[in-house]
């Protein structure tokens, strides 16, 4: 039993797409054949289906490191061998705008969780082959140029007395910020599982202004749709 996903290991396919929002699982399911809802417990919605004739699982992991880590550990226990995260992220580079797409080669471990699993010196890197597949599928599908590079994973979404470290890592060349990729890459690497990520940009997150954050716009939806198709192509190449 996978107690928090509330399903059994035989329901998890080798190829898994993960995303934060359970609603995005439904959107991705529109591109998949023979869709079967497997489980829906807490923020974790699990569906199975086929893409390019190959068995695929799609799972939501919610917002933030701790809940996502539970999902990643359980899908790997269930037998996942290749995992791609389809997410949204804020831009840390003024040349990368709303509706653009970023592919992650590695993630900075400001997630607040993975240091409880392994020392911070251990890198959070994406699998090279899956990342290459994403870049190649993106070049075939998207009509805009797609950037790939290092992204930032942070534990907090809303800053308080302390600011988010967005500007610091922007200066260091990070392309975008989100909240789960480093967790995925560390846990996947520790288990010898391949993982990568693709992100729809939903705003500029340099001098992050949480009050103006609004991912619910057509150009972001379009980038999420394209990212989903690119991920499905990449994982079945
Ligand atoms: O759109 P998702 O996949 O949830 O990704 C991003 O959006 C959420 C914040 O709104 C965080 O989970 C962040 O990583
Ligand atoms: O964590 C996130 C996700 C999307 N956009 C942001 O600015 N931050």
Short mmCIF file of C-alpha atoms and ligand atoms in Angstrom, two decimals:
data_model
loop_
_atom_site.label_atom_id
_atom_site.label_comp_id
_atom_site.label_asym_id
_atom_site.label_seq_id
_atom_site.Cartn_x
_atom_site.Cartn_y
_atom_site.Cartn_z
CA UNK A 1 0.00 0.00 0.00
CA UNK A 2 1.09 3.59 -0.68
CA UNK A 3 -0.73 5.06 2.31
CA UNK A 4 -0.74 8.77 1.51
CA UNK A 5 -1.47 8.44 -2.22
CA UNK A 6 -4.03 5.83 -1.06
CA UNK A 7 -3.34 3.36 -3.83
CA UNK A 8 -1.20 0.29 -4.48
CA UNK A 9 2.24 0.04 -6.18
CA UNK A 10 0.84 -1.88 -9.18
CA UNK A 11 -1.12 1.28 -10.11
CA UNK A 12 2.04 3.37 -10.62
CA UNK A 13 3.53 3.11 -14.12
CA UNK A 14 7.28 3.43 -14.89
CA UNK A 15 6.62 6.79 -16.57
CA UNK A 16 5.07 9.46 -14.36
CA UNK A 17 4.15 13.11 -14.93
CA UNK A 18 3.82 15.11 -11.70
CA UNK A 19 2.29 18.57 -11.19
CA UNK A 20 1.23 20.70 -8.23
CA UNK A 21 -2.43 21.26 -9.00
CA UNK A 22 -4.96 18.36 -9.04
CA UNK A 23 -6.90 20.42 -11.62
CA UNK A 24 -3.86 20.20 -13.90
CA UNK A 25 -4.09 16.38 -13.76
CA UNK A 26 -7.53 16.72 -15.39
CA UNK A 27 -6.12 19.12 -18.00
CA UNK A 28 -3.26 16.71 -18.84
CA UNK A 29 -5.73 13.81 -18.98
CA UNK A 30 -7.34 15.48 -22.04
CA UNK A 31 -4.19 14.59 -24.05
CA UNK A 32 -4.09 10.97 -22.85
CA UNK A 33 -5.97 7.87 -24.08
CA UNK A 34 -7.80 5.25 -21.95
CA UNK A 35 -7.85 7.48 -18.84
CA UNK A 36 -8.66 5.76 -15.53
CA UNK A 37 -8.92 7.64 -12.21
CA UNK A 38 -6.89 5.58 -9.75
CA UNK A 39 -7.10 7.55 -6.48
CA UNK A 40 -7.79 11.01 -5.06
CA UNK A 41 -6.66 11.49 -1.47
CA UNK A 42 -5.78 14.92 0.03
CA UNK A 43 -3.97 16.92 -2.73
CA UNK A 44 -2.90 13.75 -4.54
CA UNK A 45 -4.93 12.89 -7.62
CA UNK A 46 -3.63 9.85 -9.52
CA UNK A 47 -4.74 8.88 -13.03
CA UNK A 48 -3.46 6.30 -15.50
CA UNK A 49 -3.68 6.27 -19.27
CA UNK A 50 -1.70 5.91 -22.48
CA UNK A 51 0.29 8.37 -24.59
CA UNK A 52 1.97 7.33 -27.83
CA UNK A 53 0.76 3.82 -26.90
CA UNK A 54 2.79 3.81 -23.65
CA UNK A 55 1.44 3.54 -20.10
CA UNK A 56 1.63 6.82 -18.17
CA UNK A 57 0.67 7.84 -14.64
CA UNK A 58 -0.15 11.48 -13.82
CA UNK A 59 -0.11 12.60 -10.16
CA UNK A 60 -0.58 15.92 -8.36
CA UNK A 61 1.71 16.71 -5.42
CA UNK A 62 0.24 19.96 -4.07
CA UNK A 63 2.16 23.11 -3.12
CA UNK A 64 5.50 22.89 -1.33
CA UNK A 65 8.35 20.59 -0.45
CA UNK A 66 6.96 18.43 2.37
CA UNK A 67 3.76 17.27 0.67
CA UNK A 68 5.56 16.84 -2.65
CA UNK A 69 8.30 14.72 -1.04
CA UNK A 70 5.63 12.31 0.21
CA UNK A 71 4.31 11.98 -3.33
CA UNK A 72 7.77 11.48 -4.88
CA UNK A 73 8.78 8.86 -2.28
CA UNK A 74 5.54 6.92 -2.76
CA UNK A 75 5.55 6.93 -6.58
CA UNK A 76 9.16 5.70 -6.50
CA UNK A 77 8.13 2.98 -3.99
CA UNK A 78 5.40 2.15 -6.51
CA UNK A 79 8.02 1.62 -9.23
CA UNK A 80 8.31 4.96 -11.08
CA UNK A 81 11.50 5.01 -13.18
CA UNK A 82 11.12 8.29 -15.11
CA UNK A 83 9.41 11.37 -13.68
CA UNK A 84 8.80 14.80 -15.26
CA UNK A 85 7.39 17.70 -13.26
CA UNK A 86 5.10 20.03 -15.24
CA UNK A 87 4.91 23.18 -13.14
CA UNK A 88 4.52 26.93 -13.07
CA UNK A 89 7.40 29.21 -12.04
CA UNK A 90 8.21 32.90 -11.69
CA UNK A 91 10.89 34.37 -13.96
CA UNK A 92 14.23 35.41 -12.45
CA UNK A 93 15.55 36.74 -15.75
CA UNK A 94 14.00 39.84 -17.36
CA UNK A 95 14.39 38.26 -20.80
CA UNK A 96 12.04 35.40 -19.74
CA UNK A 97 8.43 36.61 -19.80
CA UNK A 98 4.90 35.46 -18.93
CA UNK A 99 3.87 32.53 -21.07
CA UNK A 100 7.47 31.45 -21.82
CA UNK A 101 8.68 27.96 -20.97
CA UNK A 102 11.79 27.00 -18.97
CA UNK A 103 13.35 23.53 -18.72
CA UNK A 104 15.37 22.77 -15.57
CA UNK A 105 18.84 21.21 -15.76
CA UNK A 106 19.36 21.54 -11.98
CA UNK A 107 17.70 23.23 -9.00
CA UNK A 108 19.08 25.27 -6.10
CA UNK A 109 18.17 23.55 -2.81
CA UNK A 110 16.45 26.33 -0.86
CA UNK A 111 13.47 23.98 -0.39
CA UNK A 112 13.87 23.70 3.41
CA UNK A 113 13.30 19.93 3.33
CA UNK A 114 16.02 18.04 1.48
CA UNK A 115 18.72 18.94 4.03
CA UNK A 116 16.80 16.63 6.37
CA UNK A 117 17.39 13.80 3.84
CA UNK A 118 21.02 14.37 2.78
CA UNK A 119 23.71 17.04 3.24
CA UNK A 120 23.32 20.23 1.20
CA UNK A 121 26.57 19.48 -0.70
CA UNK A 122 24.63 16.78 -2.63
CA UNK A 123 23.44 18.33 -5.90
CA UNK A 124 19.85 18.52 -7.15
CA UNK A 125 20.37 17.68 -10.82
CA UNK A 126 17.95 16.63 -13.51
CA UNK A 127 18.53 13.48 -15.54
CA UNK A 128 20.50 14.37 -18.67
CA UNK A 129 18.62 12.10 -21.10
CA UNK A 130 15.14 13.16 -19.95
CA UNK A 131 16.20 16.82 -20.06
CA UNK A 132 17.57 16.38 -23.57
CA UNK A 133 14.27 14.74 -24.58
CA UNK A 134 12.38 17.73 -23.16
CA UNK A 135 14.54 20.21 -25.07
CA UNK A 136 14.15 18.27 -28.29
CA UNK A 137 10.34 17.88 -27.89
CA UNK A 138 10.10 21.58 -27.01
CA UNK A 139 11.95 22.59 -30.17
CA UNK A 140 9.46 20.54 -32.21
CA UNK A 141 6.30 21.81 -30.48
CA UNK A 142 6.70 25.33 -29.09
CA UNK A 143 6.75 28.32 -31.42
CA UNK A 144 8.95 30.36 -29.05
CA UNK A 145 12.52 29.89 -27.98
CA UNK A 146 12.78 27.75 -24.85
CA UNK A 147 15.44 28.36 -22.20
CA UNK A 148 17.09 25.63 -20.15
CA UNK A 149 19.33 26.02 -17.12
CA UNK A 150 19.43 26.23 -13.33
CA UNK A 151 16.23 27.08 -11.46
CA UNK A 152 15.60 27.98 -7.82
CA UNK A 153 13.40 25.89 -5.51
CA UNK A 154 12.21 27.77 -2.39
CA UNK A 155 10.35 26.55 0.70
CA UNK A 156 8.26 29.69 1.24
CA UNK A 157 5.87 31.31 -1.20
CA UNK A 158 4.92 34.45 0.78
CA UNK A 159 7.83 36.40 2.29
CA UNK A 160 7.59 37.81 5.84
CA UNK A 161 10.37 39.60 7.79
CA UNK A 162 12.87 37.68 5.66
CA UNK A 163 12.76 38.20 1.90
CA UNK A 164 12.73 35.25 -0.51
CA UNK A 165 16.22 34.57 -1.95
CA UNK A 166 14.97 35.27 -5.50
CA UNK A 167 17.10 38.34 -6.27
CA UNK A 168 20.29 36.76 -4.93
CA UNK A 169 19.97 33.69 -7.20
CA UNK A 170 18.75 35.79 -10.11
CA UNK A 171 22.12 37.59 -9.94
CA UNK A 172 23.75 34.14 -9.99
CA UNK A 173 21.96 33.30 -13.25
CA UNK A 174 19.02 31.18 -12.04
CA UNK A 175 16.26 31.35 -14.67
CA UNK A 176 13.08 30.84 -12.61
CA UNK A 177 11.71 30.06 -9.15
CA UNK A 178 9.24 27.41 -8.00
CA UNK A 179 8.78 25.16 -4.95
CA UNK A 180 9.33 21.43 -5.61
CA UNK A 181 11.93 20.64 -8.32
CA UNK A 182 14.99 20.27 -6.05
CA UNK A 183 12.99 17.89 -3.86
CA UNK A 184 12.15 15.76 -6.88
CA UNK A 185 15.73 15.76 -8.19
CA UNK A 186 17.31 14.84 -4.84
CA UNK A 187 14.83 12.05 -4.01
CA UNK A 188 14.97 10.67 -7.58
CA UNK A 189 18.81 10.66 -7.61
CA UNK A 190 18.96 8.92 -4.23
CA UNK A 191 16.87 6.10 -5.74
CA UNK A 192 18.55 5.97 -9.18
CA UNK A 193 15.38 7.28 -10.84
CA UNK A 194 15.47 9.74 -13.79
CA UNK A 195 13.71 13.09 -13.23
CA UNK A 196 13.42 16.44 -14.97
CA UNK A 197 11.09 19.44 -15.09
CA UNK A 198 9.39 21.90 -17.43
CA UNK A 199 7.83 25.17 -16.27
CA UNK A 200 5.30 27.68 -17.61
CA UNK A 201 6.33 31.19 -16.55
CA UNK A 202 3.55 33.05 -14.73
CA UNK A 203 5.20 36.40 -13.95
CA UNK A 204 8.43 38.13 -12.99
CA UNK A 205 9.62 37.04 -9.53
CA UNK A 206 12.57 39.42 -9.20
CA UNK A 207 11.55 41.87 -6.40
CA UNK A 208 8.73 39.36 -5.87
CA UNK A 209 5.40 41.05 -5.21
CA UNK A 210 3.01 38.38 -3.92
CA UNK A 211 0.06 40.82 -4.27
CA UNK A 212 0.38 40.93 -8.03
CA UNK A 213 0.85 37.14 -8.46
CA UNK A 214 -1.83 35.85 -10.85
CA UNK A 215 -1.19 32.58 -12.69
CA UNK A 216 -4.81 32.42 -13.94
CA UNK A 217 -4.31 34.02 -17.33
CA UNK A 218 -4.70 32.73 -20.90
CA UNK A 219 -1.02 33.04 -21.83
CA UNK A 220 -0.03 31.01 -18.75
CA UNK A 221 -2.70 28.38 -19.55
CA UNK A 222 -1.34 28.13 -23.09
CA UNK A 223 2.23 27.63 -21.78
CA UNK A 224 0.98 24.96 -19.32
CA UNK A 225 -0.79 23.19 -22.18
CA UNK A 226 2.35 23.26 -24.35
CA UNK A 227 4.53 22.15 -21.41
CA UNK A 228 2.19 19.22 -20.76
CA UNK A 229 2.37 18.03 -24.36
CA UNK A 230 6.17 18.51 -24.45
CA UNK A 231 6.50 16.45 -21.23
CA UNK A 232 4.27 13.66 -22.56
CA UNK A 233 6.29 13.54 -25.79
CA UNK A 234 9.62 13.63 -23.93
CA UNK A 235 8.74 10.83 -21.53
CA UNK A 236 7.57 8.56 -24.38
CA UNK A 237 10.44 9.30 -26.84
O1 LIG B 1 2.05 25.09 -10.55
P1 LIG B 1 2.74 24.19 -9.59
O2 LIG B 1 3.12 22.88 -10.17
O3 LIG B 1 1.96 23.97 -8.30
O4 LIG B 1 4.09 24.96 -9.20
C1 LIG B 1 4.20 26.22 -8.58
O5 LIG B 1 2.98 26.83 -8.17
C2 LIG B 1 2.80 26.73 -6.75
C3 LIG B 1 2.75 28.11 -6.17
O6 LIG B 1 1.61 28.76 -6.58
C4 LIG B 1 3.97 25.94 -6.23
O7 LIG B 1 3.60 24.59 -6.11
C5 LIG B 1 5.00 26.18 -7.30
O8 LIG B 1 6.04 25.23 -7.38
O1 LIG B 2 6.73 29.40 -6.59
C1 LIG B 2 6.34 30.12 -7.53
C2 LIG B 2 5.56 29.60 -8.57
C3 LIG B 2 5.15 30.42 -9.58
N1 LIG B 2 5.52 31.73 -9.57
C4 LIG B 2 6.26 32.22 -8.57
O2 LIG B 2 6.57 33.42 -8.57
N2 LIG B 2 6.66 31.42 -7.58
#
